[in-house]
Short mmCIF file of C-alpha atoms and ligand atoms in Angstrom, two decimals:
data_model
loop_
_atom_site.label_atom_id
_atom_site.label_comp_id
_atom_site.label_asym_id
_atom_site.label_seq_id
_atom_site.Cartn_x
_atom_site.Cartn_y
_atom_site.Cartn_z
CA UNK K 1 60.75 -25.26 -18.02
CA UNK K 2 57.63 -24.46 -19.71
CA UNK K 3 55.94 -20.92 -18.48
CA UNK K 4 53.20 -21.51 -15.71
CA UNK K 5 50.20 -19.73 -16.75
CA UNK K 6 46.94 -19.00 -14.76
CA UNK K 7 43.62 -18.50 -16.80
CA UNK K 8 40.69 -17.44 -15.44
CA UNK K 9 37.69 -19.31 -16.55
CA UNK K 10 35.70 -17.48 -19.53
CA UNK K 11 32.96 -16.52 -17.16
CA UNK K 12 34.96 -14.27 -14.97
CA UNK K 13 35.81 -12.29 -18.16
CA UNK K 14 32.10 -11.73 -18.87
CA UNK K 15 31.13 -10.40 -15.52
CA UNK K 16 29.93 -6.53 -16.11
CA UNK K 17 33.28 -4.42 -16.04
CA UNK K 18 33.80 -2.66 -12.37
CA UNK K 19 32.43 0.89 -13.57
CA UNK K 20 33.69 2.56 -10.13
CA UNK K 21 37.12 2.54 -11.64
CA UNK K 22 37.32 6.39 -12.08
CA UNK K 23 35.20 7.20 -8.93
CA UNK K 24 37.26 5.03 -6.44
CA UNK K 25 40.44 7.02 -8.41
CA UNK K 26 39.40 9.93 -7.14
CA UNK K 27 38.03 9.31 -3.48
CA UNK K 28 41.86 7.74 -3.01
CA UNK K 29 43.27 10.62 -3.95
CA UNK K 30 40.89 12.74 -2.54
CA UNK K 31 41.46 11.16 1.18
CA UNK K 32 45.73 11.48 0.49
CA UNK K 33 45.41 14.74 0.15
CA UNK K 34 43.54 15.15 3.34
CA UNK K 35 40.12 16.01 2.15
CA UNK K 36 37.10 15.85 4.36
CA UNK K 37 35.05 13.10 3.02
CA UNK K 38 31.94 12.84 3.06
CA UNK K 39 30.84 9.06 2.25
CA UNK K 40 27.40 9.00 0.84
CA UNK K 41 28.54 6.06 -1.29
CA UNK K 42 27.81 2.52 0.74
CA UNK K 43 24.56 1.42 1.79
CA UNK K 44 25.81 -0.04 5.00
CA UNK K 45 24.16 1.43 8.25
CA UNK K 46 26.79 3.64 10.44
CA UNK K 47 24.71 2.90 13.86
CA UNK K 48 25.62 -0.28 15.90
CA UNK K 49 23.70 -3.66 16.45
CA UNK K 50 20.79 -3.12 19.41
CA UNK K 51 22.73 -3.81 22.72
CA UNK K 52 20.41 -6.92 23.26
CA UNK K 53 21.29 -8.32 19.73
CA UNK K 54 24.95 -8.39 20.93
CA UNK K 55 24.48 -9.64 24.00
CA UNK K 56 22.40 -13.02 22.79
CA UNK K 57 26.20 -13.70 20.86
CA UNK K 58 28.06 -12.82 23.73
CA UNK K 59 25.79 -15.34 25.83
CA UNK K 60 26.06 -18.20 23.53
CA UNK K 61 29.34 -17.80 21.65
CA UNK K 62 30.99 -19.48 24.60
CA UNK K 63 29.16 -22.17 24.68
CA UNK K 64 31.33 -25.38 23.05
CA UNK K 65 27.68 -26.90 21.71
CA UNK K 66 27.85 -23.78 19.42
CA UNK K 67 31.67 -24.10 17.76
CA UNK K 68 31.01 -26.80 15.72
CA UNK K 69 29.82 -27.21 12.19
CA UNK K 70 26.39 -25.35 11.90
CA UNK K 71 23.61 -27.47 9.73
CA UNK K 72 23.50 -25.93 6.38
CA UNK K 73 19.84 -24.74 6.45
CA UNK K 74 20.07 -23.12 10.01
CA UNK K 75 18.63 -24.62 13.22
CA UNK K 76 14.98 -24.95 13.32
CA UNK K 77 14.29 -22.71 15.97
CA UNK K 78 16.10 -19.88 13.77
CA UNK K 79 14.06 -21.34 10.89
CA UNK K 80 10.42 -21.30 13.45
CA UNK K 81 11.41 -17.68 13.80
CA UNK K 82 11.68 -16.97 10.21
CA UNK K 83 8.48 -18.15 10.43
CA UNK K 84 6.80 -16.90 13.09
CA UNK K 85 7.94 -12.89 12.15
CA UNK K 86 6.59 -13.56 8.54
CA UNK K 87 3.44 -14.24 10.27
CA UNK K 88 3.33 -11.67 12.33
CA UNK K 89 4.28 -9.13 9.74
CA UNK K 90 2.53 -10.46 6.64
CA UNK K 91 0.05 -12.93 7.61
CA UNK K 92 2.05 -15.39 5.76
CA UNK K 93 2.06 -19.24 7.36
CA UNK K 94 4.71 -21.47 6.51
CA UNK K 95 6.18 -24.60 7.43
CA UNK K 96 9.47 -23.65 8.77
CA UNK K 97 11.00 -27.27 7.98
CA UNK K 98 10.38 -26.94 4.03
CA UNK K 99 9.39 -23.53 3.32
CA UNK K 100 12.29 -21.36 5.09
CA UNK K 101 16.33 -21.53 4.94
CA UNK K 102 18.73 -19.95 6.43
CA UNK K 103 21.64 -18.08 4.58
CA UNK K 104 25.02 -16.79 5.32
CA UNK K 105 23.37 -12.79 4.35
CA UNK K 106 20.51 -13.14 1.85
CA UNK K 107 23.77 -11.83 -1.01
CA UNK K 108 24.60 -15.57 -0.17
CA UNK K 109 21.21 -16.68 -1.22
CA UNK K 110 20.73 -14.50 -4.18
CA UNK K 111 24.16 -15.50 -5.73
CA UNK K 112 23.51 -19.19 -5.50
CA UNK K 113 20.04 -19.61 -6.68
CA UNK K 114 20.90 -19.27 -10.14
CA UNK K 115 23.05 -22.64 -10.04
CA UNK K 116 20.30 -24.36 -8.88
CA UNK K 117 17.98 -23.42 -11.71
CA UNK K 118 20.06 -22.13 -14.31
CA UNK K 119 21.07 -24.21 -17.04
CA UNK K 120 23.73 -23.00 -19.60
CA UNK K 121 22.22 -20.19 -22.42
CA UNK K 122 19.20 -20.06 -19.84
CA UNK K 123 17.59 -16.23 -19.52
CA UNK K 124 17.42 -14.64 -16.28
CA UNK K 125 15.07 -11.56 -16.30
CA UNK K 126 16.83 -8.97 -14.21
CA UNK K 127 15.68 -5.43 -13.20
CA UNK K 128 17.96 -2.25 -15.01
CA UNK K 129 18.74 -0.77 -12.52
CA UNK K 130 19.44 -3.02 -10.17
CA UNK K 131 21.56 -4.63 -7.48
CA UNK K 132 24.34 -6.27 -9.45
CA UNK K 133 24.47 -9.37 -8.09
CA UNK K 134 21.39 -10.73 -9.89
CA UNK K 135 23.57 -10.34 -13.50
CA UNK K 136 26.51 -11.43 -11.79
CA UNK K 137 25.20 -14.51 -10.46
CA UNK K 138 23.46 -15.35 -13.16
CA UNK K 139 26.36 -14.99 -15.23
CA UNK K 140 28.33 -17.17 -13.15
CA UNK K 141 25.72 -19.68 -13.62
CA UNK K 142 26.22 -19.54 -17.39
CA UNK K 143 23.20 -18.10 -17.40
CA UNK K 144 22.01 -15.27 -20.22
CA UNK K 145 20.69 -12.06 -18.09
CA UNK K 146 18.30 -9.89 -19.51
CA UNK K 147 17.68 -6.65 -18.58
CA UNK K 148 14.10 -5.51 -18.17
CA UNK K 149 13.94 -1.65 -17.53
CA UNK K 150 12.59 0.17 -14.11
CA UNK K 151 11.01 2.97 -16.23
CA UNK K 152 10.49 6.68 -13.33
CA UNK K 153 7.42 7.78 -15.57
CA UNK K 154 6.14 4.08 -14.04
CA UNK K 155 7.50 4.38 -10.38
CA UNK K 156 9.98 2.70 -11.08
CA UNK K 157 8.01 -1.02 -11.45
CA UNK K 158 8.28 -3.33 -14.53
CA UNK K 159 5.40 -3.55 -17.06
CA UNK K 160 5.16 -6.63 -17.73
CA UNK K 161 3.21 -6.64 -20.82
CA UNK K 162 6.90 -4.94 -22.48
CA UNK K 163 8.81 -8.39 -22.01
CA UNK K 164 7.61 -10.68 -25.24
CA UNK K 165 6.53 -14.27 -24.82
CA UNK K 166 9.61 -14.40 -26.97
CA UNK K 167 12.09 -13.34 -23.90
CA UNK K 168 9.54 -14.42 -21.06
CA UNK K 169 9.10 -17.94 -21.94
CA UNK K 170 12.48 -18.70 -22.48
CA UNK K 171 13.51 -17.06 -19.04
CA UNK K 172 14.11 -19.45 -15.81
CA UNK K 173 13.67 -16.72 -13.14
CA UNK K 174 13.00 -13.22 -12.66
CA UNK K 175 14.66 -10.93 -9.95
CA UNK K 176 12.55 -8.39 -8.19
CA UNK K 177 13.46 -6.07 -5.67
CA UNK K 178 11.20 -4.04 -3.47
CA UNK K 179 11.47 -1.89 -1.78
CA UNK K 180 14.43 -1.15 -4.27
CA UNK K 181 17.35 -0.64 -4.64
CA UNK K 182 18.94 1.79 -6.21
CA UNK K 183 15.36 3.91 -6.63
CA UNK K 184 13.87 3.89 -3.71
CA UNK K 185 10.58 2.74 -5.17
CA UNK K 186 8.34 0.35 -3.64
CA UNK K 187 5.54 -2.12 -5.00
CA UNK K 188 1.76 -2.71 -3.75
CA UNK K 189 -0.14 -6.23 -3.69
CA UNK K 190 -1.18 -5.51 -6.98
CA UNK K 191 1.77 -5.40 -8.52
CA UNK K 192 2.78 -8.59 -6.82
CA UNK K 193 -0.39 -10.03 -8.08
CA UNK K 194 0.36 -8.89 -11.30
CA UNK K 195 4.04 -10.76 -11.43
CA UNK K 196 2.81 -13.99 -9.92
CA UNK K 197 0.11 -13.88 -13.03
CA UNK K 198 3.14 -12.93 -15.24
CA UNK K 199 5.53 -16.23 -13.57
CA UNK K 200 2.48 -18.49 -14.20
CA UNK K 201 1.78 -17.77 -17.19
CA UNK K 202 5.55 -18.06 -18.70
CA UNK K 203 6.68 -20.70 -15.95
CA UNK K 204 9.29 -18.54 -14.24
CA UNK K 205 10.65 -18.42 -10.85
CA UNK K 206 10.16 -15.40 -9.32
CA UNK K 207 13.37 -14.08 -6.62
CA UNK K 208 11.49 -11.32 -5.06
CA UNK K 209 14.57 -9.34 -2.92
CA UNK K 210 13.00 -7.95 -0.12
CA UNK K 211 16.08 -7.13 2.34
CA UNK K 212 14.49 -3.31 2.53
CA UNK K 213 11.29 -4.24 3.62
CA UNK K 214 11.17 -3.08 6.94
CA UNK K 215 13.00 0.25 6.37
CA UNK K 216 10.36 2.57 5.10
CA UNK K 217 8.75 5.65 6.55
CA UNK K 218 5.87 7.69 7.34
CA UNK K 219 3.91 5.07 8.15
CA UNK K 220 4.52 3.11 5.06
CA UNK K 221 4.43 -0.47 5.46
CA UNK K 222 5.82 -3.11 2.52
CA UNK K 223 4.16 -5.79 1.48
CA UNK K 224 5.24 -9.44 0.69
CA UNK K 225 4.97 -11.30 -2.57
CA UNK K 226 3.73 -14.49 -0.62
CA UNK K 227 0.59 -12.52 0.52
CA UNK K 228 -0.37 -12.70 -2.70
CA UNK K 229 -3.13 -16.39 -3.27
CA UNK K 230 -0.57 -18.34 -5.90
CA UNK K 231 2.66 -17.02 -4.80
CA UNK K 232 3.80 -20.08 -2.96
CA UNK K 233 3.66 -21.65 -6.38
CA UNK K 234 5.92 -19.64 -8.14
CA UNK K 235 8.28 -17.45 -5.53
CA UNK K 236 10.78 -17.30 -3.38
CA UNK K 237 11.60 -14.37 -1.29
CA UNK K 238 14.97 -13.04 0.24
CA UNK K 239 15.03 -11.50 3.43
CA UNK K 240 17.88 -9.54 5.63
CA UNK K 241 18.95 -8.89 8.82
CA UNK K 242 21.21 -6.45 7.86
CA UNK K 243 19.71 -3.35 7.17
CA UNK K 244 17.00 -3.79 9.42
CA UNK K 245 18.92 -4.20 12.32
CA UNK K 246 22.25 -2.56 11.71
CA UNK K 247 23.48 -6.48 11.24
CA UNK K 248 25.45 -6.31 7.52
CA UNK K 249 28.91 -7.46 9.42
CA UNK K 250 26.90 -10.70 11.12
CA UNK K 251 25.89 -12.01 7.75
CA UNK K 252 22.89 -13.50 8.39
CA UNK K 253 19.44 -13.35 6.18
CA UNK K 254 16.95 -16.05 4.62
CA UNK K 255 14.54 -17.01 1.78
CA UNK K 256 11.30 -18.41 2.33
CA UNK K 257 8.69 -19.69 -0.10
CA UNK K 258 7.54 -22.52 -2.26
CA UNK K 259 9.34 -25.60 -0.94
CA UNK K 260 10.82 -27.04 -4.19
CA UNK K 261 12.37 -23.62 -4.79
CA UNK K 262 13.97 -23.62 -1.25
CA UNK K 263 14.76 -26.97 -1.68
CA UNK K 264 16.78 -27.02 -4.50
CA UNK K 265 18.57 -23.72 -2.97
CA UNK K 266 19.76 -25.61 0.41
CA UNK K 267 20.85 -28.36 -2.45
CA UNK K 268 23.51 -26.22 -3.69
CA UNK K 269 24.04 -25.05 -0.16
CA UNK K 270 25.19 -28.09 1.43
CA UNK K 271 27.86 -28.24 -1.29
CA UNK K 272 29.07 -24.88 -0.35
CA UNK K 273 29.12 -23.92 2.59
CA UNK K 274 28.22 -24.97 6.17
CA UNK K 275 25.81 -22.64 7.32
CA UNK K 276 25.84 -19.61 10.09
CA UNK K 277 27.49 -20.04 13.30
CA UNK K 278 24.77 -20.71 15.93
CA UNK K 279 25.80 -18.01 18.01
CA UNK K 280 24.81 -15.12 15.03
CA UNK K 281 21.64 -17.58 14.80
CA UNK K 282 20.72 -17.16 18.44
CA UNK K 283 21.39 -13.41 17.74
CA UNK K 284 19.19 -13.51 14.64
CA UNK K 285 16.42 -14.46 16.95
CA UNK K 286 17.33 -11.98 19.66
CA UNK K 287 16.99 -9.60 16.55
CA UNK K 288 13.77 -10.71 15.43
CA UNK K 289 12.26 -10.97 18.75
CA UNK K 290 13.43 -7.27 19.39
CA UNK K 291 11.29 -5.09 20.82
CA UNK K 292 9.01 -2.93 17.88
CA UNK K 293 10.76 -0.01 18.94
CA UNK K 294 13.94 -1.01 18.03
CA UNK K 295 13.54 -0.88 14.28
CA UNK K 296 10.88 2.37 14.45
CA UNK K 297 13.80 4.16 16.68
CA UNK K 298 16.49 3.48 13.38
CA UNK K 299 13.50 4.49 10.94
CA UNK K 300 13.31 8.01 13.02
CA UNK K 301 16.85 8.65 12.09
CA UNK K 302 16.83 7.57 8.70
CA UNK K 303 13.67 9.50 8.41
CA UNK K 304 15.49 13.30 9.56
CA UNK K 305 18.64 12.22 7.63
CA UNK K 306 16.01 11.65 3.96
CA UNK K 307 14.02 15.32 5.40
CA UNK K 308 17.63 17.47 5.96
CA UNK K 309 18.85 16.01 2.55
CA UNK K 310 16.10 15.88 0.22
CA UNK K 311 14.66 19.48 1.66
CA UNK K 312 18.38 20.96 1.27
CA UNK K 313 18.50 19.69 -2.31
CA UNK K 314 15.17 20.82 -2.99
CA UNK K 315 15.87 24.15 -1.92
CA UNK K 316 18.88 24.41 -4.12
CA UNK K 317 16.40 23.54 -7.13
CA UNK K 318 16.89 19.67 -7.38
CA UNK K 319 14.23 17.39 -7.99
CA UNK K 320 14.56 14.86 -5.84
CA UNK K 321 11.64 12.95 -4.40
CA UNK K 322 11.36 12.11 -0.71
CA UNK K 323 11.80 8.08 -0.44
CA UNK K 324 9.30 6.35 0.83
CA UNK K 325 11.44 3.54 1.79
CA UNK K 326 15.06 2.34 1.95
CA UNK K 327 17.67 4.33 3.22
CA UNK K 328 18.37 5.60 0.14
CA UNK K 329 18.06 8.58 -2.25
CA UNK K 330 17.68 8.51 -6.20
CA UNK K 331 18.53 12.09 -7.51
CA UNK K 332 18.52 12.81 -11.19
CA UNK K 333 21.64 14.14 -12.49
CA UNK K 334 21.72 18.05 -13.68
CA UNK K 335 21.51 18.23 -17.13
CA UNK K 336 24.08 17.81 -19.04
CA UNK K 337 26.32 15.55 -16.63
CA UNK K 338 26.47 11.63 -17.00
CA UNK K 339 25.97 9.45 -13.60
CA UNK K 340 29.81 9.33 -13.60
CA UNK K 341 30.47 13.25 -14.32
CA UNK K 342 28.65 14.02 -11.90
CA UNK K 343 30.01 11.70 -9.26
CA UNK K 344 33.07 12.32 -9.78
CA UNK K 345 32.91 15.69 -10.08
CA UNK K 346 31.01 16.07 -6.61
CA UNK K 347 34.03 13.84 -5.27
CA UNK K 348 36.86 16.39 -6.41
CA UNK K 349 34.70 19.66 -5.88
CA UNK K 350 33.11 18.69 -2.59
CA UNK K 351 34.51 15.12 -1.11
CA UNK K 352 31.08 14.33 -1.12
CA UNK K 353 30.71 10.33 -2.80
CA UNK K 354 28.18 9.32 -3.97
CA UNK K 355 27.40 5.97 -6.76
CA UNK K 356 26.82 6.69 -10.39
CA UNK K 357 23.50 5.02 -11.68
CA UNK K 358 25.02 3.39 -14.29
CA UNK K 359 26.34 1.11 -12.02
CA UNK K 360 23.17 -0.44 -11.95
CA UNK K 361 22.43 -0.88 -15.16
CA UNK K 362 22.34 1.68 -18.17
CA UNK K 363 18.71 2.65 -16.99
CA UNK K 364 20.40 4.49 -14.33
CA UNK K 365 22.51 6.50 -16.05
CA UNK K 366 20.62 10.03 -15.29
CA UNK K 367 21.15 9.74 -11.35
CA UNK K 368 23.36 9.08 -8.87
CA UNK K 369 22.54 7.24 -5.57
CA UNK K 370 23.23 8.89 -1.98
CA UNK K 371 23.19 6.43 1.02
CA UNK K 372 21.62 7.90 4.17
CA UNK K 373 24.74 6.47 6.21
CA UNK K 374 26.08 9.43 7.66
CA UNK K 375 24.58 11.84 10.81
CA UNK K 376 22.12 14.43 9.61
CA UNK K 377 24.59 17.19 10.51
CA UNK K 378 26.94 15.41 7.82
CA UNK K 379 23.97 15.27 5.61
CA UNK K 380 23.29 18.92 6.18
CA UNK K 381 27.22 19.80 6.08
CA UNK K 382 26.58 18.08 2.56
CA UNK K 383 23.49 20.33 1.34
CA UNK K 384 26.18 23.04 2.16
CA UNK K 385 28.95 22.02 0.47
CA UNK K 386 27.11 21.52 -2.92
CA UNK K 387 25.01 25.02 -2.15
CA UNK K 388 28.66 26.05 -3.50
CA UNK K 389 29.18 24.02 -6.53
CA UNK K 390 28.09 25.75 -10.04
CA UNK K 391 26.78 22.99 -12.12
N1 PLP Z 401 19.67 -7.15 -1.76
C1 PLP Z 401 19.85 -5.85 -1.97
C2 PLP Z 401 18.92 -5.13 -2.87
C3 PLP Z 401 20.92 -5.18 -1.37
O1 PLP Z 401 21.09 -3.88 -1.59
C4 PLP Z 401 21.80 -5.91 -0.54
C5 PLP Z 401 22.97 -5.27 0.08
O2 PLP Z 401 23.35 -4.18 -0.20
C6 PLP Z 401 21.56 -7.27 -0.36
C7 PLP Z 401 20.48 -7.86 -0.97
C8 PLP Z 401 22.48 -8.14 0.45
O3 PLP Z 401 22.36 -7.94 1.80
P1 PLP Z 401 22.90 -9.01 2.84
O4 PLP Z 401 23.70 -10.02 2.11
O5 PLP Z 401 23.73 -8.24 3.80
O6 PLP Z 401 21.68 -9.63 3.46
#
């Protein structure tokens, strides 16, 4: 009999390679051998879901109206709410029946927008560094990304007068993310103003990422893209439940924005998947109706993790710059070690992980990324243990 074979389609082979490899080695080997670990690695929240969050599930999952097949784009109350907290927060009005759609986590979102716009050799612009499921999904789309750098000596934003009408007007979409992730860095109503200009003038969609933007500190409050007069033309913006409300298990998030955009993104949708269970969507609105404490309580504790880390590191010489939102850190690597050096070598030395930059892109080689996801007496057992290290 002939041999069966199984081939994975092309596009699987040109996904970016998994550059953890060597670091997830190491914290394996590291936990057999009984190490105290430290994980500094994830950027998913260690405190639970808000009591009242849990509660609106426990209340409605028993309910048989709620077991069966969700509608793709989430109820319209869940969408009204959407609405109604983008109001509140941004002075944004939309209409939730067009302009809002639920999603299964806004990853869900993110990955499958590309399908709907992307045709094959298309160019996606997509920030380096950057969350790696704009490349991915735009790879998967057959899509072409290409990389736009996050330069430090300009806070980390894009300038957009660097990307060529060569590159710009043969791109389909653009990926933004602020407040960002991996740097920390977040963007003003200029800058918005400044990419919906940019998306006009090259017709490209912009995906602004915004599942940070209530996690920022000191008073600090993130703006939307949509604020900006034009965006609905040209945007579409992701949101999350699960950072701000200690939610990433629940998957549940949305995108909002110019109708078309959302429209064509529920049209890949319903041939997908079936939506989110109605019970996490009567939680989503338990979440969003929270009281503002809630989320200012988590940003306290986020807020003395960032001060015992970035003040220990400081006073051991680093130059690390306090965040002013997300819940995590963007340290530049000691001279003389790469991203991966030095992760690794905090791993064996200390059992302290942490995720090379260049997992984001090669723009992040020269730092590593530490995830506030521990207590601050880890974070400060932490400070200690690299006190001892001689780099
Ligand atoms: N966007 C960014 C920048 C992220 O870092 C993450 C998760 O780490 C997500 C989106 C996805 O979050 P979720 O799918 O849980 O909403």
């Amino acid at each position: 009999m002939k041999e069966f074979r199984i081939e994975r389609a092309k596009r699987l082979g040109q996904l970016p390679p998994y550059l953890f490899a060597e670091i997830d080695k190491a914290k394996h080997k590291a936990i057999e051998e009984g190490m105290d670990i430290i994980n500094l690695g994830i950027g998913d929240p260690d405190m639970p879901t808000p009591d009242n969050i849990v509660e609106a599930l426990c209340e409605t999952a028993a309910s048989a109206e709620n077991h069966r097949y969700p509608s793709y784009e989430g109820m319209f109350e869940m969408r009204r709410e959407f609405s109604l907290y983008m109001e509140r927060r941004f002075d944004v009005r939309l209409d939730p029946a067009t302009e809002a759609i639920t999603l299964i986590g806004s990853k869900e979102g993110i990955a499958h927008l590309p399908l709907a716009f992307v045709d094959p050799g298309d160019l996606v612009l997509v920030p380096d560094p950057g969350y790696p499921v704009y490349n991915a999904s735009t790879v998967l789309a057959g899509g072409i990304p290409h990389a736009f750098p996050l330069p430090a000596d300009n806070d980390f934003l894009p300038d957009f007068d660097r990307i060529g009408p060569q590159i710009a007007d043969r791109a389909k979409l653009m990926f933004l993310n602020y407040p960002n992730n991996p740097t920390a860095a977040v963007a003003d109503r200029a800058f918005f103003e400044k990419a919906v200009e940019f998306a006009r003038k090259h017709n490209i969609i912009i995906c602004q990422d915004a599942a940070y933007c209530e996690l920022a500190y000191d008073g600090h409050k993130p703006v939307s893209i949509l604020e900006v007069p034009g965006a609905m033309d040209v945007a579409i913006e992701f949101h999350s439940l699960s950072k701000t409300y200690n939610m990433t298990g629940w998957r549940i998030g949305f995108a909002v924005g110019n109708r078309e955009i959302v429209s064509a993104l529920g049209a890949v949708k319903t041939n997908v998947d079936s939506g989110v269970f109605r019970a996490i969507q009567y939680a989503g609105m338990a979440a969003l109706r929270s009281p503002e404490r809630t989320v200012a309580d988590i940003m306290s504790i986020y807020a003395e993790r960032r001060d015992t880390l970035v003040d220990g590191l400081q006073s051991l010489g680093w130059q690390v710059p306090k965040p002013k939102a997300t819940f995590y850190v963007w340290a530049p690597t000691p001279s003389g070690y790469t991203s991966s050096e030095l992760s690794t070598m905090l791993l064996k030395e200390t059992g302290i992980v942490t995720t090379p930059g260049i997992g984001f892109g090669r723009n992040g080689e020269n730092y590593i990324r530490i995830a506030l996801t521990v207590g601050k007496e880890r974070l400060a057992e932490a400070v200690e243990r690299i006190k001892k290290v001689r780099f």
